[in-house]
Coordinates of C-alpha atoms in Angstrom, one line a residue:
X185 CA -13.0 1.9 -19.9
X186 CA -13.4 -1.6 -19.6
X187 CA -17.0 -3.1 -19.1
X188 CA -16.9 -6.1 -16.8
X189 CA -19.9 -8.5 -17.0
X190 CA -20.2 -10.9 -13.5
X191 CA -22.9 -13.2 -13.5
X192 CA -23.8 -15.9 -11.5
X193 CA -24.0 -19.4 -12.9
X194 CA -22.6 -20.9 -16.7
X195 CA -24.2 -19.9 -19.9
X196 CA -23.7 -22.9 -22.1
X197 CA -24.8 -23.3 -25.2
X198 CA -27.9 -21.4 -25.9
X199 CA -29.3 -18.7 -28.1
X200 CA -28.2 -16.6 -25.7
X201 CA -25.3 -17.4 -25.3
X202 CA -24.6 -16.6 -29.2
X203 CA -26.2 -13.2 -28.7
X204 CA -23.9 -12.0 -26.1
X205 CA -21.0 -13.3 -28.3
X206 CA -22.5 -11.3 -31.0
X207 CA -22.3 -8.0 -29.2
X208 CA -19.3 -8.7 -27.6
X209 CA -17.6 -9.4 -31.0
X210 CA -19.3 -5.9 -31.9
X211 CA -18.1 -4.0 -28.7
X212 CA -15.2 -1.7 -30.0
X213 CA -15.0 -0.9 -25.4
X214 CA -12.7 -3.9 -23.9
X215 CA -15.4 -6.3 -22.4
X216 CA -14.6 -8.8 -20.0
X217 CA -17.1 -11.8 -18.6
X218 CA -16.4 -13.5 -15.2
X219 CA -19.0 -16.3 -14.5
X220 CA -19.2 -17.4 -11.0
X221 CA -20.8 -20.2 -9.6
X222 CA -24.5 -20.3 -8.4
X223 CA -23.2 -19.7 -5.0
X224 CA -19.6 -18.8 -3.8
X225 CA -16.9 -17.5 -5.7
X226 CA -15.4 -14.0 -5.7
X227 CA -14.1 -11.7 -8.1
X228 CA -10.6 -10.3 -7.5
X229 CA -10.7 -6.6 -6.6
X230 CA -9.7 -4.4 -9.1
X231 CA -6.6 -2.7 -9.2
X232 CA -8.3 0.9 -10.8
X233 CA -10.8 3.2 -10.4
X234 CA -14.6 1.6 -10.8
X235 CA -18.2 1.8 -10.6
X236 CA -20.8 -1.2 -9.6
X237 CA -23.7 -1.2 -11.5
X238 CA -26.1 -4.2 -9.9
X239 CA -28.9 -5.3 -12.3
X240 CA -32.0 -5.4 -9.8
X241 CA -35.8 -5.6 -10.6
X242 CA -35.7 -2.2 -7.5
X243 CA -33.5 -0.1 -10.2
X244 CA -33.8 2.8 -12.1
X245 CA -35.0 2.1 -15.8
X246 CA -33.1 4.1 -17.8
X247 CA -33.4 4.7 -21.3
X248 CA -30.5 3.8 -24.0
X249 CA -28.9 7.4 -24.1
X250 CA -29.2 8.3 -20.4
X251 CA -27.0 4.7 -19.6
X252 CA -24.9 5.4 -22.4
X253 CA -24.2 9.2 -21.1
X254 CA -23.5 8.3 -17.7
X255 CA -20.8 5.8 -18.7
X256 CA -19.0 8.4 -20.9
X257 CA -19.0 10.6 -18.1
X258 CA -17.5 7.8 -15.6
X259 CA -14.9 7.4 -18.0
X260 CA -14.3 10.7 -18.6
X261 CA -13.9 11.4 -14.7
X262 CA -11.3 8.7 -15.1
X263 CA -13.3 4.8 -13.9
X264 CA -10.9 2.5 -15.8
X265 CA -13.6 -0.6 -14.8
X266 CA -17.6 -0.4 -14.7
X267 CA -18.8 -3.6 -13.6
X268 CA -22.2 -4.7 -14.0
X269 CA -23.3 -7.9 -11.7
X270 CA -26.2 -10.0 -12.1
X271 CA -27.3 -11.8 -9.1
X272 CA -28.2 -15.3 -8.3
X273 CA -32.0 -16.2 -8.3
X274 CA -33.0 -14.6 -5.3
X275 CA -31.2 -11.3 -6.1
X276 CA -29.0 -9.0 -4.5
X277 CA -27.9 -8.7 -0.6
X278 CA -29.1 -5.3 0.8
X279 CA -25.8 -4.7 1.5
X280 CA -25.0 -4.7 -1.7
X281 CA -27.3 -2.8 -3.3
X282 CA -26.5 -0.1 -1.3
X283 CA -22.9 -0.3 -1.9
X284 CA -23.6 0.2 -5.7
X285 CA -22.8 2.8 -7.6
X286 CA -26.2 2.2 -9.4
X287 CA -29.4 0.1 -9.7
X288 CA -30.1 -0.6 -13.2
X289 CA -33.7 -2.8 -14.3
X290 CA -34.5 -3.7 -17.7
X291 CA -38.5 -2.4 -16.9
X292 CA -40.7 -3.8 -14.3
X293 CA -40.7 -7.4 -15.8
X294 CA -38.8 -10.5 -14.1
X295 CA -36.4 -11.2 -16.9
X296 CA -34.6 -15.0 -17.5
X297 CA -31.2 -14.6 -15.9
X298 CA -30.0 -15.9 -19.3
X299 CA -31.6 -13.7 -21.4
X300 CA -30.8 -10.7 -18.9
X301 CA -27.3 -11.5 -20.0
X302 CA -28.0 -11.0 -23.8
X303 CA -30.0 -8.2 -23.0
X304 CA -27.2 -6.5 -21.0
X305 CA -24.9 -7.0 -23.6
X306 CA -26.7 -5.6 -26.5
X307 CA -26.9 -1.9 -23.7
X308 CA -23.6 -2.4 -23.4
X309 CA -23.2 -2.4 -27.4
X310 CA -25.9 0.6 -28.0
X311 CA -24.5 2.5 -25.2
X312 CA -20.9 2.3 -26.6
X313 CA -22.6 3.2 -30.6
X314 CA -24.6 6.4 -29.1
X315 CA -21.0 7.8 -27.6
X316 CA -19.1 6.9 -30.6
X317 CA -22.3 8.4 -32.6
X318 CA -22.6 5.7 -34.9
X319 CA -26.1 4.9 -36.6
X320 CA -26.6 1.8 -34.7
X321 CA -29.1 3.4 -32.3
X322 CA -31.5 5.7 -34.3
X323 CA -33.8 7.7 -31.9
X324 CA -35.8 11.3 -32.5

């Protein structure tokens, strides 16, 4: 399944930045990132089977191997695309929201779009290591 990042606005150079390279060069899942501009833009619709998964400060905050299960069982019901869409600074449309598939928050805290990114793609990475039962993720 291929995990789609779409974020609004450029992450340039930064420490950020680096992170998400680093657990995209880790990913052994196809990961693709589409930035779009601060306002505007549109992604192309896809051509498969997908879920949205909108990061939002209203979502659920799931633990590591509850995100990591559901998106084995989306692939395994056959979602060739899970996209994962970070807002602008004032959020998501109601609209959208309730066309997700899911609401996902990193805990109650108002995270640094930037830094949501890297965050993100490290879930992304421990999700992927929990399915594929590597050590990467130890928990009780």
């Amino acid at each position: 399944m291929l995990l789609h990042i779409i974020a609004r606005g450029k992450i340039t150079r930064s420490p950020e930045a680096e992170l998400v390279a680093r657990y995209e060069k880790r990913l052994t899942w196809r990961l693709k990132l589409t930035e779009l501009p601060e306002t505007g833009g549109r992604v192309p619709e896809p051509q498969t089977p997908y879920k949205t998964v909108l990061l939002d400060e209203r979502g659920r905050d799931l633990p590591s191997e509850e995100l990591a299960a559901m998106l084995e069982r989306w692939r395994d019901d056959g979602m060739r695309e899970c996209r994962f869409v970070l807002g602008a600074a004032d959020g998501h449309s109601k609209a959208e929201r309730a066309e997700a598939d899911l609401l996902l928050a990193f805990g109650r805290a108002t995270w640094p779009h930037l830094l949501a990114r890297a965050m993100l793609a490290e879930q992304l990475y421990r999700a992927t290591t929990i399915i594929a039962g590597h050590p990467y993720h130890r928990s009780g």
